[in-house]
Each structure stands twice: as structure tokens, then as C-alpha cells.
Tab-separated table of N, CA and C in Angstrom:
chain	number	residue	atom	x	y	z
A	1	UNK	N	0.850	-1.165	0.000
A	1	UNK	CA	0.000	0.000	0.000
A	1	UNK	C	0.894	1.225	0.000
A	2	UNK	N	0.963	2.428	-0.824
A	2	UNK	CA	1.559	3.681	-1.574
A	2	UNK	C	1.162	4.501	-0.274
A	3	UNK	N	1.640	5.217	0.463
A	3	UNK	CA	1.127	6.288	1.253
A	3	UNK	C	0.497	7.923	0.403
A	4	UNK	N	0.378	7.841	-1.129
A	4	UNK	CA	0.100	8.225	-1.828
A	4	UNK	C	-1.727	8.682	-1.643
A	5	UNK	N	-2.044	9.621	-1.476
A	5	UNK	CA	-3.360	9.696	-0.980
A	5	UNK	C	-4.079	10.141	-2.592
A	6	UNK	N	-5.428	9.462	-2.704
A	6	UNK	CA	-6.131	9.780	-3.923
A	6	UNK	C	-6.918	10.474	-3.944
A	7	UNK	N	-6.869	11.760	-4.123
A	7	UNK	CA	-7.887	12.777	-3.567
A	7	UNK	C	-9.163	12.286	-3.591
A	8	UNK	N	-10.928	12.951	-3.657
A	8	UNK	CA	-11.862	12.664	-3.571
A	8	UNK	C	-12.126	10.903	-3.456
A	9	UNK	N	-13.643	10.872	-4.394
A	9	UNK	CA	-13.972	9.439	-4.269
A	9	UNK	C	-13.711	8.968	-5.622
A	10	UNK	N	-13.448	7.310	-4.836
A	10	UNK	CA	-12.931	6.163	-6.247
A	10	UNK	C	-13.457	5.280	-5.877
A	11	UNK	N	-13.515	4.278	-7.107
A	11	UNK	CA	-13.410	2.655	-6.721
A	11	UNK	C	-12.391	2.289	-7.130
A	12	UNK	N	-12.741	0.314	-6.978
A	12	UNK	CA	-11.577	-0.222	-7.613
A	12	UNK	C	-11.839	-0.663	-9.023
A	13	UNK	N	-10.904	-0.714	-9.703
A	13	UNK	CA	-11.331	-1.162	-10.899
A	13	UNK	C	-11.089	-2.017	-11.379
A	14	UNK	N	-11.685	-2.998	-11.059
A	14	UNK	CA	-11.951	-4.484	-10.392
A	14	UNK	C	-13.267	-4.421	-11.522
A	15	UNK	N	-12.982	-6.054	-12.402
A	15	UNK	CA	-14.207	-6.072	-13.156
A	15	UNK	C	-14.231	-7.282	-13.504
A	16	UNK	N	-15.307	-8.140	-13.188
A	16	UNK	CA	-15.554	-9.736	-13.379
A	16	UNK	C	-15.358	-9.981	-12.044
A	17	UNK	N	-15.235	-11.447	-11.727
A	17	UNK	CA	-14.880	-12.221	-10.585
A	17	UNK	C	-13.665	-11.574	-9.933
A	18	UNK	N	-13.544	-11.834	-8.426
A	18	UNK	CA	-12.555	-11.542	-7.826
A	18	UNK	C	-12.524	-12.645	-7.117
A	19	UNK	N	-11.009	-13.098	-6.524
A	19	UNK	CA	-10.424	-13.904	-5.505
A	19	UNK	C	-9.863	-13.315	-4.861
A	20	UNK	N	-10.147	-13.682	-3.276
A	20	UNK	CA	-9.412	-12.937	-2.459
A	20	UNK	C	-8.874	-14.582	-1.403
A	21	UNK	N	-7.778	-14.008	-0.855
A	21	UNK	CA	-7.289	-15.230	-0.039
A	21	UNK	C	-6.411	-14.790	1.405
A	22	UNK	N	-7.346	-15.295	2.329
A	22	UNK	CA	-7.128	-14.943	3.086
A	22	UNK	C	-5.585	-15.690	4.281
A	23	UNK	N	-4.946	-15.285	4.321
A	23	UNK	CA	-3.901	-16.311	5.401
A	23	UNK	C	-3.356	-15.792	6.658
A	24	UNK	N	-3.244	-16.634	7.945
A	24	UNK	CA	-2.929	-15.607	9.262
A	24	UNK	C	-2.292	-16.853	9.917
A	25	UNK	N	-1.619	-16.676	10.884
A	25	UNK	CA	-1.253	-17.409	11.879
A	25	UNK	C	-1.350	-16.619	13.305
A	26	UNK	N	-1.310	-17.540	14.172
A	26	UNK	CA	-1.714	-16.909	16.045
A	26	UNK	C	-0.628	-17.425	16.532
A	27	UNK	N	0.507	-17.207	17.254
A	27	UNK	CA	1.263	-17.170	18.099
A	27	UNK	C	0.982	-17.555	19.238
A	28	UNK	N	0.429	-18.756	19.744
A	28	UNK	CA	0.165	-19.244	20.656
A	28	UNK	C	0.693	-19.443	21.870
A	29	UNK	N	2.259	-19.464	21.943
A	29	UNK	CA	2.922	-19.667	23.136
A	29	UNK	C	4.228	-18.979	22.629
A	30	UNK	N	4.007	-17.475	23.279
A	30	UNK	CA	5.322	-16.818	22.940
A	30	UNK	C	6.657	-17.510	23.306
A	31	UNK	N	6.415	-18.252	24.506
A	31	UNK	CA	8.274	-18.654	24.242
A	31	UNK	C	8.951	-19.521	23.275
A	32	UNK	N	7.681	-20.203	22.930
A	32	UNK	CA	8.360	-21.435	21.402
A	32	UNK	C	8.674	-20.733	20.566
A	33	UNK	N	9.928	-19.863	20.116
A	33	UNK	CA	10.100	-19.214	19.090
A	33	UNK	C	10.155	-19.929	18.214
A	34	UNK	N	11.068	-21.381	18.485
A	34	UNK	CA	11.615	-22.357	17.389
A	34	UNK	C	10.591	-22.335	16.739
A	35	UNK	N	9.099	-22.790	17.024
A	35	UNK	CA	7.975	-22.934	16.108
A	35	UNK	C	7.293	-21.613	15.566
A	36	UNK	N	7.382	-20.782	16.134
A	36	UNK	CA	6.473	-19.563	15.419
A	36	UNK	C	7.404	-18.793	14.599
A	37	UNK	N	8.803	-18.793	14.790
A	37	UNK	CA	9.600	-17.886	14.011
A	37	UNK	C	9.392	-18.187	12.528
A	38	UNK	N	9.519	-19.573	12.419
A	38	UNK	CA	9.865	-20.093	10.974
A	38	UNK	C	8.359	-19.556	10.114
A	39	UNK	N	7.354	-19.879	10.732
A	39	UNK	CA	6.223	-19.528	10.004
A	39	UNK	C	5.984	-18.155	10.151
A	40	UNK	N	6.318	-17.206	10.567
A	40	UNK	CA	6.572	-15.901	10.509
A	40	UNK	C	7.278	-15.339	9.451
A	41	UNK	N	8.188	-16.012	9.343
A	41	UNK	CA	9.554	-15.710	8.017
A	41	UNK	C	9.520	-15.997	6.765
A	42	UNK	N	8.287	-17.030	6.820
A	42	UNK	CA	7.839	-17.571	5.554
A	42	UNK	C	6.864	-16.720	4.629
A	43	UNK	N	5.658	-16.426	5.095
A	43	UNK	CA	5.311	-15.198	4.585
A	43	UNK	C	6.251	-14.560	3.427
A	44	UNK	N	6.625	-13.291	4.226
A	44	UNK	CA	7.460	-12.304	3.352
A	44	UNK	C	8.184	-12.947	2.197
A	45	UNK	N	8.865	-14.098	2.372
A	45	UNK	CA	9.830	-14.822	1.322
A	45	UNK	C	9.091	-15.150	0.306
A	46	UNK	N	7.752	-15.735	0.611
A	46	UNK	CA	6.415	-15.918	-0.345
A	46	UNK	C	5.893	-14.601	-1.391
A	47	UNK	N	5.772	-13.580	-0.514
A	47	UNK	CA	5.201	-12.775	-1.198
A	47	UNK	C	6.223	-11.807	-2.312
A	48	UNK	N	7.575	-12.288	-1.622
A	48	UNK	CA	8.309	-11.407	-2.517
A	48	UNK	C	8.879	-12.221	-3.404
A	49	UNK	N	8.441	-14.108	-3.457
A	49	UNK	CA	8.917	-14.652	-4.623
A	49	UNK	C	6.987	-14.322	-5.615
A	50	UNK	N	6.451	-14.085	-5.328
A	50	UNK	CA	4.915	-14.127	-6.084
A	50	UNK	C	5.022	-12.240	-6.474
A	51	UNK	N	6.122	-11.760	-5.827
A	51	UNK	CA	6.082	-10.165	-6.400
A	51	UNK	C	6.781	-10.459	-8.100
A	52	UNK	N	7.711	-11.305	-7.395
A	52	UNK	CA	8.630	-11.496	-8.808
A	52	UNK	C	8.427	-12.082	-9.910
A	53	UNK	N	7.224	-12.624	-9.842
A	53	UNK	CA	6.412	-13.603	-10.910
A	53	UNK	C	5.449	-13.247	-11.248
A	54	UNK	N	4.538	-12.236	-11.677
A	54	UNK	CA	3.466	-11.770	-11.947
A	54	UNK	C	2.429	-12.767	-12.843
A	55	UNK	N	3.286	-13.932	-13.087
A	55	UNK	CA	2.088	-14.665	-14.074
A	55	UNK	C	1.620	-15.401	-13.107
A	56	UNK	N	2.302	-15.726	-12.162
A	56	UNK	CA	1.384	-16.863	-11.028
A	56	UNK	C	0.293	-16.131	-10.409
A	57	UNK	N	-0.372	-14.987	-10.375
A	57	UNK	CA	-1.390	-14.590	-10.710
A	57	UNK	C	-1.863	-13.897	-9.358
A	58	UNK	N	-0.872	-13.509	-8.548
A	58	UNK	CA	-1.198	-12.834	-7.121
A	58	UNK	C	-1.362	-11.492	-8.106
A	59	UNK	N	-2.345	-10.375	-7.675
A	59	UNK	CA	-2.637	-9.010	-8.023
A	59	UNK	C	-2.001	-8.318	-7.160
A	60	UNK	N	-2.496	-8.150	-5.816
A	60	UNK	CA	-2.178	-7.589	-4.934
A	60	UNK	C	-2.004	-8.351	-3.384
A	61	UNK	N	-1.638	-7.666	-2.379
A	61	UNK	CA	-1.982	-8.210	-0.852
A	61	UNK	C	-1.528	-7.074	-0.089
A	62	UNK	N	-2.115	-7.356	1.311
A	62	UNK	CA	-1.778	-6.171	1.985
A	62	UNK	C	-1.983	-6.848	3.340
A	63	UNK	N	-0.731	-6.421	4.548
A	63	UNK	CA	-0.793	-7.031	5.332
A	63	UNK	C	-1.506	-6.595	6.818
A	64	UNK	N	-2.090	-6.852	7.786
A	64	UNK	CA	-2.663	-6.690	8.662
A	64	UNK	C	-2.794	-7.443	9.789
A	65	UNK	N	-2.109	-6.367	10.784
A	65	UNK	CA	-1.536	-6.870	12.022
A	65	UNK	C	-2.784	-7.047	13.290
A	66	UNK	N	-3.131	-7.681	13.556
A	66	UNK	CA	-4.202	-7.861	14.874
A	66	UNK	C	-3.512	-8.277	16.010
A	67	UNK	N	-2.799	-7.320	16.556
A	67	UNK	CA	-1.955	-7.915	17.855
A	67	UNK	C	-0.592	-7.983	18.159
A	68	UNK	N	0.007	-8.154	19.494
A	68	UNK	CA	1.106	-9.032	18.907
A	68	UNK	C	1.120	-10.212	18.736
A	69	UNK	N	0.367	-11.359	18.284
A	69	UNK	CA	0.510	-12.299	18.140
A	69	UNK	C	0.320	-13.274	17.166
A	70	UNK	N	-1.095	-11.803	16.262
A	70	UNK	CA	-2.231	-12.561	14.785
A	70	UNK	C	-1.735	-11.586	13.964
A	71	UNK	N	-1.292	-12.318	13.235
A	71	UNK	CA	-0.961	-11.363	11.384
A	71	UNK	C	-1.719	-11.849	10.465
A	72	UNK	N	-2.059	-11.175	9.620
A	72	UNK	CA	-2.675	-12.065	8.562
A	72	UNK	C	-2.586	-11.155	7.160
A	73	UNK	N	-2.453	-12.023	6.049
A	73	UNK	CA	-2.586	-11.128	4.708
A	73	UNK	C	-3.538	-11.485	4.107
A	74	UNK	N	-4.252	-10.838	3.324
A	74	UNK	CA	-5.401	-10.399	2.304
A	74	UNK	C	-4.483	-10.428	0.884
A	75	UNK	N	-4.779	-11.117	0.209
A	75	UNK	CA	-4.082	-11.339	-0.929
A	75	UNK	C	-5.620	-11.646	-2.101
A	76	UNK	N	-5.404	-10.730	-3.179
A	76	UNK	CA	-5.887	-10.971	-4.292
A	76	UNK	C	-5.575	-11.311	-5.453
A	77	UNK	N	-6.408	-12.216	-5.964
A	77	UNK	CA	-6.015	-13.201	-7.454
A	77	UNK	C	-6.356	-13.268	-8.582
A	78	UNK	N	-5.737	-13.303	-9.757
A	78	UNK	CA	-6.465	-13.316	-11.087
A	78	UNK	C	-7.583	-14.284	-10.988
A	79	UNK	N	-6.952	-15.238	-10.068
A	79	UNK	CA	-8.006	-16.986	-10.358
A	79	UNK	C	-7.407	-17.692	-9.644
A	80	UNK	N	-9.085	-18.836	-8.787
A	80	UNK	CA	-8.787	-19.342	-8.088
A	80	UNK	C	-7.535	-20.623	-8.578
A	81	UNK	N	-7.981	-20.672	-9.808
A	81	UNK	CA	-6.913	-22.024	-10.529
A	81	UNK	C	-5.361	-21.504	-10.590
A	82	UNK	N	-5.246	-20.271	-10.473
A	82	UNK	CA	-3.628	-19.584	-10.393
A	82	UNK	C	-3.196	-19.755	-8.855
A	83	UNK	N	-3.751	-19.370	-7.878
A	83	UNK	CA	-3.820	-19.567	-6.351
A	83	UNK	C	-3.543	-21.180	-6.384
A	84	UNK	N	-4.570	-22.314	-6.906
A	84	UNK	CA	-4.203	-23.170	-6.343
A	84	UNK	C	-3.132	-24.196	-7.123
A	85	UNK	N	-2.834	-23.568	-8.351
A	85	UNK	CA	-1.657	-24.117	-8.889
A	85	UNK	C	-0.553	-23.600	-8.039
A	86	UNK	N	-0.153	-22.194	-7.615
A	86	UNK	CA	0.660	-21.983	-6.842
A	86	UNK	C	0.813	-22.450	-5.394
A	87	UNK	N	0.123	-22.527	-4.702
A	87	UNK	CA	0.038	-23.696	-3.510
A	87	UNK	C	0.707	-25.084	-3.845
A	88	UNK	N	0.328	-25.835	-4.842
A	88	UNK	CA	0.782	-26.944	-5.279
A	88	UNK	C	1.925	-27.719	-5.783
A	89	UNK	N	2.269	-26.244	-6.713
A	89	UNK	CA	3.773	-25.922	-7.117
A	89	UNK	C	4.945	-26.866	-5.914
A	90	UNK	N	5.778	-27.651	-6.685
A	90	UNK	CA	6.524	-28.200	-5.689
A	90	UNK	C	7.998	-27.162	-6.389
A	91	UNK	N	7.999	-26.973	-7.024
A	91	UNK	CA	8.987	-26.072	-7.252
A	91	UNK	C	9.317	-24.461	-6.885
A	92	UNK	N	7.691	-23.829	-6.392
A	92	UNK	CA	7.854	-22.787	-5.852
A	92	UNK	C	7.685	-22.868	-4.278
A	93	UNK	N	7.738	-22.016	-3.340
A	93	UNK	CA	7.483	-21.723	-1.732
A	93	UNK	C	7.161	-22.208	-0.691
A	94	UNK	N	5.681	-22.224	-1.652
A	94	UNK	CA	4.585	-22.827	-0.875
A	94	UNK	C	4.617	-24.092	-0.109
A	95	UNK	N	4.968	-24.410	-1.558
A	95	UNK	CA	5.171	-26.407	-0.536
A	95	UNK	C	5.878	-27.014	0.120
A	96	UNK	N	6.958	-26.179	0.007
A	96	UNK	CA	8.060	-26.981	0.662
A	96	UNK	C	7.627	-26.034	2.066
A	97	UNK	N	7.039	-24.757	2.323
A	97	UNK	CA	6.883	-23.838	3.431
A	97	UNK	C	5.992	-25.136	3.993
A	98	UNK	N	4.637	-25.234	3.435
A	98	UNK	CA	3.558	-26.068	3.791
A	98	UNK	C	3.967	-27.230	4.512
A	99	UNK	N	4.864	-28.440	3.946
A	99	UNK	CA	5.629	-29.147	4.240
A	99	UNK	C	6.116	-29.201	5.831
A	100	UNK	N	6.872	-27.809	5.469
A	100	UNK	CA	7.835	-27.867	6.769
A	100	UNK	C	6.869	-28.066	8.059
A	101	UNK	N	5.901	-26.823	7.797
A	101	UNK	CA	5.154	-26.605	8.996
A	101	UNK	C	4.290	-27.717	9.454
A	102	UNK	N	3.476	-28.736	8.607
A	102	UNK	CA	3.212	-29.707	8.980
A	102	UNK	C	4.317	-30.801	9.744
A	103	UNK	N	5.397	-31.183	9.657
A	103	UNK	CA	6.330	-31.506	10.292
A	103	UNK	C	6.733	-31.188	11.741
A	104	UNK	N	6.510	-29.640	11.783
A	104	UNK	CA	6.528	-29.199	13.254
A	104	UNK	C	5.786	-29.430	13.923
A	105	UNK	N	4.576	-28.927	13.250
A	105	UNK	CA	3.293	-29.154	13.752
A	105	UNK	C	2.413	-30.665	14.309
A	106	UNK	N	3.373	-31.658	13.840
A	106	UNK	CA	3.147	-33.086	14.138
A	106	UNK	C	4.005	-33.553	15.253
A	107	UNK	N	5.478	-32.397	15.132
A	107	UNK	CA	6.252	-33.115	16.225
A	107	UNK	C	6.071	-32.236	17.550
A	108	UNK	N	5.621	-31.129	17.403
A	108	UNK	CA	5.326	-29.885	18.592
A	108	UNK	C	4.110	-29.645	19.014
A	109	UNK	N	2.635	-29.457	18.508
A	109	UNK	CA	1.852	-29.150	18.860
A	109	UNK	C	1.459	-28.079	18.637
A	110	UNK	N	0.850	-27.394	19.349
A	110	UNK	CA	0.049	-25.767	19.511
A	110	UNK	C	0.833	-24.721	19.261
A	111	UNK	N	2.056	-24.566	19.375
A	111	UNK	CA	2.767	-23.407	19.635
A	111	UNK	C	2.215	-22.537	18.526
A	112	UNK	N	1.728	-22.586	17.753
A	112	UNK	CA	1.505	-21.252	16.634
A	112	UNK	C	0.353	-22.314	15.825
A	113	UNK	N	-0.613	-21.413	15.488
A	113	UNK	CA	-1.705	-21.623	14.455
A	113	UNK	C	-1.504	-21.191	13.289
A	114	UNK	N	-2.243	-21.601	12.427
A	114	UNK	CA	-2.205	-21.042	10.795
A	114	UNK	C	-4.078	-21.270	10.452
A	115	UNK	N	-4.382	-20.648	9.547
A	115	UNK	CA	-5.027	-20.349	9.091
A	115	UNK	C	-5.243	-19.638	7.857
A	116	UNK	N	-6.127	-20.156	6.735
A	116	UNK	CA	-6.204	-19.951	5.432
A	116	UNK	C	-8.019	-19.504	4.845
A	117	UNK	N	-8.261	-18.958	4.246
A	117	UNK	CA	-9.867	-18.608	3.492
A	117	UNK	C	-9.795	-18.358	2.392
A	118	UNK	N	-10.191	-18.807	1.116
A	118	UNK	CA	-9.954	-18.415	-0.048
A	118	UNK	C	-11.752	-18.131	-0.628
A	119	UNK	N	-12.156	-17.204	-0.871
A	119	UNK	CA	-13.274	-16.637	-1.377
A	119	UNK	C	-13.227	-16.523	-3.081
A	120	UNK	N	-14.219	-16.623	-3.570
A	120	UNK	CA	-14.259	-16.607	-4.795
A	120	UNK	C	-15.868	-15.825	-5.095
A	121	UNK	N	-15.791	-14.448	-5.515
A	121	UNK	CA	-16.389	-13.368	-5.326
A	121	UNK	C	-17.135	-13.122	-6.847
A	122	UNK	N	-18.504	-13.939	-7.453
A	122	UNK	CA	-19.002	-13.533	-8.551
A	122	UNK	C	-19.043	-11.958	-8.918
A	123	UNK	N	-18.692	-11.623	-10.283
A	123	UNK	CA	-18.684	-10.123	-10.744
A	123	UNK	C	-20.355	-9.351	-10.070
A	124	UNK	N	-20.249	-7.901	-9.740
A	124	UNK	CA	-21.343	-7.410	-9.445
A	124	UNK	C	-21.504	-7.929	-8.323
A	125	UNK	N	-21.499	-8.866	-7.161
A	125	UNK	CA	-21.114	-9.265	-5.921
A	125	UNK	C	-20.369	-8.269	-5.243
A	126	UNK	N	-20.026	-7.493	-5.258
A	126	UNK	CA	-18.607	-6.751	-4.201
A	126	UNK	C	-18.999	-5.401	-5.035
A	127	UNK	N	-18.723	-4.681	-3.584
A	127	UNK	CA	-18.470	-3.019	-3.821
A	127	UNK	C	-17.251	-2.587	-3.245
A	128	UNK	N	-16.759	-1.323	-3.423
A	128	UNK	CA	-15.830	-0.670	-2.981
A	128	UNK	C	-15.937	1.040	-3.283
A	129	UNK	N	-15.302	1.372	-2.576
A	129	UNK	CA	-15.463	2.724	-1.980
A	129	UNK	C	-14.088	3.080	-1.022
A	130	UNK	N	-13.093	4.536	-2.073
A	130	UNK	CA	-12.599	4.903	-0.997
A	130	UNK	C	-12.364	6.517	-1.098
A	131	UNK	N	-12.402	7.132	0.300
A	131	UNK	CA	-12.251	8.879	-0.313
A	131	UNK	C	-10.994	9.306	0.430
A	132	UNK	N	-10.092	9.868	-0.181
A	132	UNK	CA	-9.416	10.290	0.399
A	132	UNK	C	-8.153	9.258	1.389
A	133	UNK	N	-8.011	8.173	0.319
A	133	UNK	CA	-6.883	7.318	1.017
A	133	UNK	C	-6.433	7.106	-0.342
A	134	UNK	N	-5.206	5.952	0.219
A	134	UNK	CA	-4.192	5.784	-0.335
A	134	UNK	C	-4.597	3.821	-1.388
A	135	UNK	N	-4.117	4.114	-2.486
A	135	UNK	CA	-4.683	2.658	-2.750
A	135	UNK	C	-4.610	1.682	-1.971
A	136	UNK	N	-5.788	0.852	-1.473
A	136	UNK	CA	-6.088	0.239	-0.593
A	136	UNK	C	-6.682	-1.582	-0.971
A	137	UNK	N	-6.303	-2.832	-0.240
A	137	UNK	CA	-7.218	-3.479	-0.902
A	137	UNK	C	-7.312	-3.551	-1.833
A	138	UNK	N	-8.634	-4.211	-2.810
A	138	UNK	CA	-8.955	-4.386	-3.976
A	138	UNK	C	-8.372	-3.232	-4.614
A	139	UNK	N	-8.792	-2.177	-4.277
A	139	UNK	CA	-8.006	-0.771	-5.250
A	139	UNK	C	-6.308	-0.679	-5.283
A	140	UNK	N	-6.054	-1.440	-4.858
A	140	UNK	CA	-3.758	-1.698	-4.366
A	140	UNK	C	-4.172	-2.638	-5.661
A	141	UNK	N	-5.014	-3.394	-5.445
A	141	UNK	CA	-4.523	-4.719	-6.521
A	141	UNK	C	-4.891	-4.302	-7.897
A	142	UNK	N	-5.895	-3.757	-7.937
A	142	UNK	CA	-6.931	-3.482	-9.452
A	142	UNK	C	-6.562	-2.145	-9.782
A	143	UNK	N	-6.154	-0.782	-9.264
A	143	UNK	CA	-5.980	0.100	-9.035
A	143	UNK	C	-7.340	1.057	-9.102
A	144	UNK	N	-7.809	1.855	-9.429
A	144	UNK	CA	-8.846	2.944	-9.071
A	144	UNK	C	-9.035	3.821	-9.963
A	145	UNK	N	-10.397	3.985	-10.210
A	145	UNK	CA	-11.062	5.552	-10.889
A	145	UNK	C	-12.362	5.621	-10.316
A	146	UNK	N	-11.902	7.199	-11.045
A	146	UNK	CA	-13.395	7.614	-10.013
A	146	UNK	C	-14.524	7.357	-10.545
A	147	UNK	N	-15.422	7.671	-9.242
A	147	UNK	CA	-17.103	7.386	-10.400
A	147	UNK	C	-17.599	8.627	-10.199
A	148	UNK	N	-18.190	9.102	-11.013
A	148	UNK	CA	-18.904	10.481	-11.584
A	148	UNK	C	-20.189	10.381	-10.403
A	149	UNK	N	-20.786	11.346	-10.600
A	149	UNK	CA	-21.997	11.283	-9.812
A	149	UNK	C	-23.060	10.721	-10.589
A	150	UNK	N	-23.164	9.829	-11.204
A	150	UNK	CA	-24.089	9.292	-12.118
A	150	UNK	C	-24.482	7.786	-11.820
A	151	UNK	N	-22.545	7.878	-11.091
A	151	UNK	CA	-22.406	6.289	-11.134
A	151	UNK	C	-21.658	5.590	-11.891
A	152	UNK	N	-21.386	6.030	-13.020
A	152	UNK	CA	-20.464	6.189	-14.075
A	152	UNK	C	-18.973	5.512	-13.868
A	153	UNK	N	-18.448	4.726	-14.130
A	153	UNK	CA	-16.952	4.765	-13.863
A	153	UNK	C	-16.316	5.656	-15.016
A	154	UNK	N	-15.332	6.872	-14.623
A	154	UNK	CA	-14.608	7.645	-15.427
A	154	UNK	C	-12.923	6.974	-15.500
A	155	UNK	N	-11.730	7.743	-15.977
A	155	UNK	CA	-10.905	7.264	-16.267
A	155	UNK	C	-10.159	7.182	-15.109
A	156	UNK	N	-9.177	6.394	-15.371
A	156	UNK	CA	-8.086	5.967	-13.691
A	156	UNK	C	-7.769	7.205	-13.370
A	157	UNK	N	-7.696	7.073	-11.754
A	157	UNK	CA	-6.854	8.279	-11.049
A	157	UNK	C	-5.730	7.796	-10.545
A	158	UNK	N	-4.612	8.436	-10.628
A	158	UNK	CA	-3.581	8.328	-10.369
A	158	UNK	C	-3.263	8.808	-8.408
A	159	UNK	N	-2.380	8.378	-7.924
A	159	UNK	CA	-2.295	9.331	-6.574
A	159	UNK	C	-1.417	10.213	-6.220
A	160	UNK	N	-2.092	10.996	-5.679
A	160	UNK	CA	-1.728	12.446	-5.685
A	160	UNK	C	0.227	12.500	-4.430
């Protein structure tokens, strides 16, 4: 997300189906670092090998902290079939990340949760709305123009 503020009102410009995918983990027992670090670290390495690949079909994500203990990212997708080819991928992140953590998670227990939601959002299903922020969400991933007072979508706005 651009700290770039977009003056007045926009949407996103977001058109057809959307995927959104949700992923978080909970930190369950702060002193097990051994177990929560690794799945902490994994993340970022993910998102900045799916920055570098634009065909595996991540749009956007944006991350959001609930605590010290719950993180979670909001990640949006061309398609759910790009998402779950990339999960599957034994050659990219995911699996061998996936992998690991099941391993811990069989030999340790509780120390840290994970958690996943993948939504699949028919076109005309979903609104958006933002005034006076910075591309956000669906509008980070799809980017934004404004709508006229008609209702109208007009041409992209850029941020100011």
C-alpha cells in the first residue's frame, strides 16, 4: 500500500470475478520461538517470490496486524486455478513452506496456528469505496477511478 493519498472518491477497478485469499497465523505460546519464528519468516519470502512472478497470478496483498501475536494477509487473485496451482507448485514456496510446517506441527503441537480462506467473489457481488486514502485493498490490486456522480466509472486516477 503507496502512502500516496487519492484525492476525492474512487473505486476499484476491479471487473468480473474476484479472488481474495485470506492467510494468518496466532502465536500461541510466545516462548516457542523455534515454532512460530519459521512460520513468521515464511510469509514475506512468499510474497516477494509471487512479487517477482506476476504470471502466477497474485494481483495484490496487503498485510494486517491484529496484535502481537495474529498477522494475517489479504491477498488478491487473477483466479482461483492460479492460487491453487501456486500452492501446489513443488517447485515454488509454498510447498516446501507447507511441508515444513506440517512436520513441526506433528512433532510440537500448539505453539503457533495457521489459518487460510480463499473466497471466490461472482462479478457485481462486491463493492468498494474509498475517499481520500491511499490505494487500498482491492483498489492496491486493481488500481482505481473515479465514479462520476451518475455512477459512471470515469478514467483511472492516479495518486496524488
Amino acid at each position: 500500500m503507496g502512502d500516496k493519498v487519492v484525492p476525492g472518491r474512487v473505486v476499484a477497478d476491479a471487473d468480473g470475478e474476484v479472488v481474495v485469499f485470506m492467510v494468518g497465523m496466532r502465536i500461541n505460546k510466545l516462548r516457542a520461538v523455534r515454532s512460530w519464528l519459521p512460520v513468521l519468516l515464511a510469509m514475506p519470502r512468499l510474497l516477494k517470490e509471487l512479487a517477482r512472478e506476476p504470471g502466477a497470478g497474485m494481483l495484490g496483498h496487503q498485510v494486517l496486524n491484529g496484535g502481537p501475536r495474529v498477522f494475517t494477509v489479504v491477498q488478491y487473485w487473477e483466479s482461483r486455478e492460479k492460487l491453487y496451482a501456486y500452492a501446489a507448485d513443488p517447485d515454488r514456496g509454498h510447498r516446501p513452506a507447507w511441508a515444513a510446517f506440517n512436520r513441526r506441527a506433528r512433532s510440537g503441537g500448539a505453539e503457533v496456528g495457521i489459518w487460510h480462506e480463499t473466497y471466490v467473489v461472482p462479478a457485481g457481488a462486491y463493492s468498494t469505496t474509498y475517499s481520500a486514502m491511499p490505494p487500498t485493498g482491492l483498489g492496491a490490486a486493481y488500481g482505481v477511478v473515479a465514479r462520476g456522480r451518475s455512477g459512471a466509472l470515469s478514467a483511472p486516477v492516479s495518486a496524488a
